[in-house]
Amino acid sequence: MSGSFLCIVFSQRAHSIAGMRRFYTTLILGVIGGAVVLAQDAQTPQERLTPTEIKWPAAAPTLGTAGVAGLQIVVLKGDPKKPGLYTLLLRLPPNTKILAHSHQDDRTACVLSGDWYFGYGREFDEAALKEMPAGSFYTEPPGVEHFGQTKDQETIIEITGYGPTSTTYVDPKNDPMKK
């Protein structure tokens, strides 16, 4: 056999071995990732709650919320302070105003009851508020400032995100948790 033929054979075999290593590495990482997801799900018990079964705690500032007076939160799944999926309910009393702030995690939200007036921007701007009646959906992308308010009725919002979460007010002096 000539030297150039042997080089081609060994070169193809080396590429084949490298390809197999990449394949097995990808496979192993995929299995480990799947096991982590399954382990997280296994740690979270199944849950079925009707509205009357949800126990609302006293209003208190909580991580990942705007921290405004009267706001109540119930964590339905996960822990917003830790890495992983979480879902929480916010109950806002009538005439509640939340000034411009953002969160580090990506969130989705649905208005379950009442009317929520929501807007995006670095300052609270009533003209930028959109009325979001029950059944409405909106997003809170990471780092995007937003604000909102309720008017004459209580509003309940369901928020889902991937923690850990945080709340950063555009103007730190507006942060009720620091007052």
Tab-separated table of C-alpha atoms in Angstrom, residues 2-131:
chain	number	residue	atom	x	y	z
A	2	SER	CA	1.195	3.430	-0.756
A	3	GLY	CA	1.802	5.980	2.018
A	4	SER	CA	-0.895	8.353	0.715
A	5	PHE	CA	-3.563	5.616	0.781
A	6	LEU	CA	-2.715	4.793	4.419
A	7	CYS	CA	-2.932	8.492	5.343
A	8	ILE	CA	-6.435	8.668	3.844
A	9	VAL	CA	-7.564	5.530	5.701
A	10	PHE	CA	-6.176	6.732	9.046
A	11	SER	CA	-7.535	10.241	8.460
A	12	GLN	CA	-11.043	8.872	7.791
A	13	ARG	CA	-10.816	6.611	10.837
A	14	ALA	CA	-9.686	9.554	13.013
A	15	HIS	CA	-12.638	11.630	11.749
A	16	SER	CA	-14.928	8.674	12.423
A	17	ILE	CA	-13.590	8.276	15.984
A	18	ALA	CA	-13.899	12.026	16.637
A	19	GLY	CA	-17.454	11.934	15.280
A	20	MET	CA	-18.338	8.998	17.508
A	21	ARG	CA	-16.882	10.782	20.533
A	22	ARG	CA	-18.991	13.877	19.764
A	23	PHE	CA	-22.062	11.668	19.306
A	24	TYR	CA	-21.544	9.821	22.609
A	25	THR	CA	-20.721	13.051	24.469
A	26	THR	CA	-23.919	14.641	23.131
A	27	LEU	CA	-25.917	11.526	23.990
A	28	ILE	CA	-24.559	11.372	27.549
A	29	LEU	CA	-25.188	15.091	28.131
A	30	GLY	CA	-28.722	14.676	26.786
A	31	VAL	CA	-29.419	11.764	29.117
A	32	ILE	CA	-28.021	13.691	32.098
A	33	GLY	CA	-30.084	16.773	31.171
A	34	GLY	CA	-33.215	14.653	30.826
A	35	ALA	CA	-32.548	13.022	34.189
A	36	VAL	CA	-32.194	16.455	35.814
A	37	VAL	CA	-35.524	17.583	34.360
A	38	LEU	CA	-37.218	14.365	35.470
A	39	ALA	CA	-35.674	14.673	38.939
A	40	GLN	CA	-36.986	18.232	39.261
A	41	ASP	CA	-40.450	17.099	38.206
A	42	ALA	CA	-40.297	14.113	40.566
A	43	GLN	CA	-39.489	16.437	43.471
A	44	THR	CA	-42.586	18.508	42.800
A	45	PRO	CA	-45.764	16.704	43.828
A	46	GLN	CA	-48.809	16.743	41.633
A	47	GLU	CA	-51.096	19.605	42.506
A	48	ARG	CA	-54.783	20.323	41.886
A	49	LEU	CA	-56.289	23.382	43.535
A	50	THR	CA	-59.633	25.078	43.145
A	51	PRO	CA	-59.852	28.814	43.889
A	52	THR	CA	-61.358	28.131	47.322
A	53	GLU	CA	-58.454	25.805	48.225
A	54	ILE	CA	-55.778	28.441	47.632
A	55	LYS	CA	-54.617	29.858	50.963
A	56	TRP	CA	-53.670	33.514	50.584
A	57	PRO	CA	-51.142	34.684	53.187
A	58	ALA	CA	-51.111	38.125	54.732
A	59	ALA	CA	-49.752	40.790	52.407
A	60	ALA	CA	-45.975	41.043	52.697
A	61	PRO	CA	-43.104	42.050	50.415
A	62	THR	CA	-41.684	39.003	48.637
A	63	LEU	CA	-38.755	38.344	46.313
A	64	GLY	CA	-39.694	38.736	42.656
A	65	THR	CA	-42.740	40.886	43.274
A	66	ALA	CA	-43.129	44.631	43.237
A	67	GLY	CA	-43.378	44.630	47.033
A	68	VAL	CA	-46.179	47.190	47.128
A	69	ALA	CA	-48.470	47.495	50.148
A	70	GLY	CA	-51.417	45.115	50.144
A	71	LEU	CA	-50.037	42.789	47.458
A	72	GLN	CA	-50.433	39.092	48.301
A	73	ILE	CA	-48.542	36.212	46.734
A	74	VAL	CA	-49.019	32.441	46.647
A	75	VAL	CA	-46.313	30.253	45.104
A	76	LEU	CA	-48.087	27.412	43.313
A	77	LYS	CA	-45.037	25.579	41.931
A	78	GLY	CA	-41.293	25.812	42.384
A	79	ASP	CA	-39.343	28.428	44.293
A	80	PRO	CA	-38.767	31.850	42.688
A	81	LYS	CA	-35.540	32.206	44.708
A	82	LYS	CA	-33.969	29.067	43.189
A	83	PRO	CA	-33.104	27.958	39.651
A	84	GLY	CA	-36.078	26.317	37.970
A	85	LEU	CA	-39.627	26.801	36.827
A	86	TYR	CA	-42.031	28.580	39.162
A	87	THR	CA	-45.630	29.753	39.047
A	88	LEU	CA	-47.158	32.229	41.430
A	89	LEU	CA	-50.375	34.139	41.947
A	90	LEU	CA	-50.463	37.850	42.720
A	91	ARG	CA	-53.507	39.418	44.329
A	92	LEU	CA	-53.520	43.195	44.009
A	93	PRO	CA	-56.024	45.321	45.919
A	94	PRO	CA	-58.010	48.096	44.201
A	95	ASN	CA	-56.159	51.322	43.395
A	96	THR	CA	-52.680	49.784	43.507
A	97	LYS	CA	-49.928	51.447	41.497
A	98	ILE	CA	-46.644	49.674	40.681
A	99	LEU	CA	-43.872	51.902	39.383
A	100	ALA	CA	-41.369	50.983	36.647
A	101	HIS	CA	-39.210	47.964	37.455
A	102	SER	CA	-37.768	44.847	35.804
A	103	HIS	CA	-36.932	41.240	36.642
A	104	GLN	CA	-33.851	39.211	35.707
A	105	ASP	CA	-35.870	36.211	34.546
A	106	ASP	CA	-38.187	35.730	31.576
A	107	ARG	CA	-41.850	35.689	32.621
A	108	THR	CA	-45.301	35.192	31.180
A	109	ALA	CA	-48.479	36.350	32.855
A	110	CYS	CA	-52.236	35.853	32.601
A	111	VAL	CA	-54.888	38.007	34.210
A	112	LEU	CA	-57.237	35.632	36.019
A	113	SER	CA	-59.720	38.121	37.469
A	114	GLY	CA	-60.271	41.846	37.557
A	115	ASP	CA	-58.755	44.414	35.231
A	116	TRP	CA	-55.017	45.049	35.131
A	117	TYR	CA	-53.572	48.122	33.432
A	118	PHE	CA	-50.090	47.289	32.177
A	119	GLY	CA	-47.379	49.140	30.262
A	120	TYR	CA	-43.726	48.961	29.248
A	121	GLY	CA	-41.229	51.746	29.844
A	122	ARG	CA	-38.738	53.299	32.231
A	123	GLU	CA	-41.326	55.587	33.850
A	124	PHE	CA	-44.918	55.102	34.934
A	125	ASP	CA	-46.979	56.597	32.098
A	126	GLU	CA	-50.747	56.347	32.363
A	127	ALA	CA	-51.086	56.962	28.599
A	128	ALA	CA	-48.963	53.840	27.936
A	129	LEU	CA	-51.167	51.552	30.045
A	130	LYS	CA	-53.220	48.942	28.211
A	131	GLU	CA	-56.335	47.581	29.865
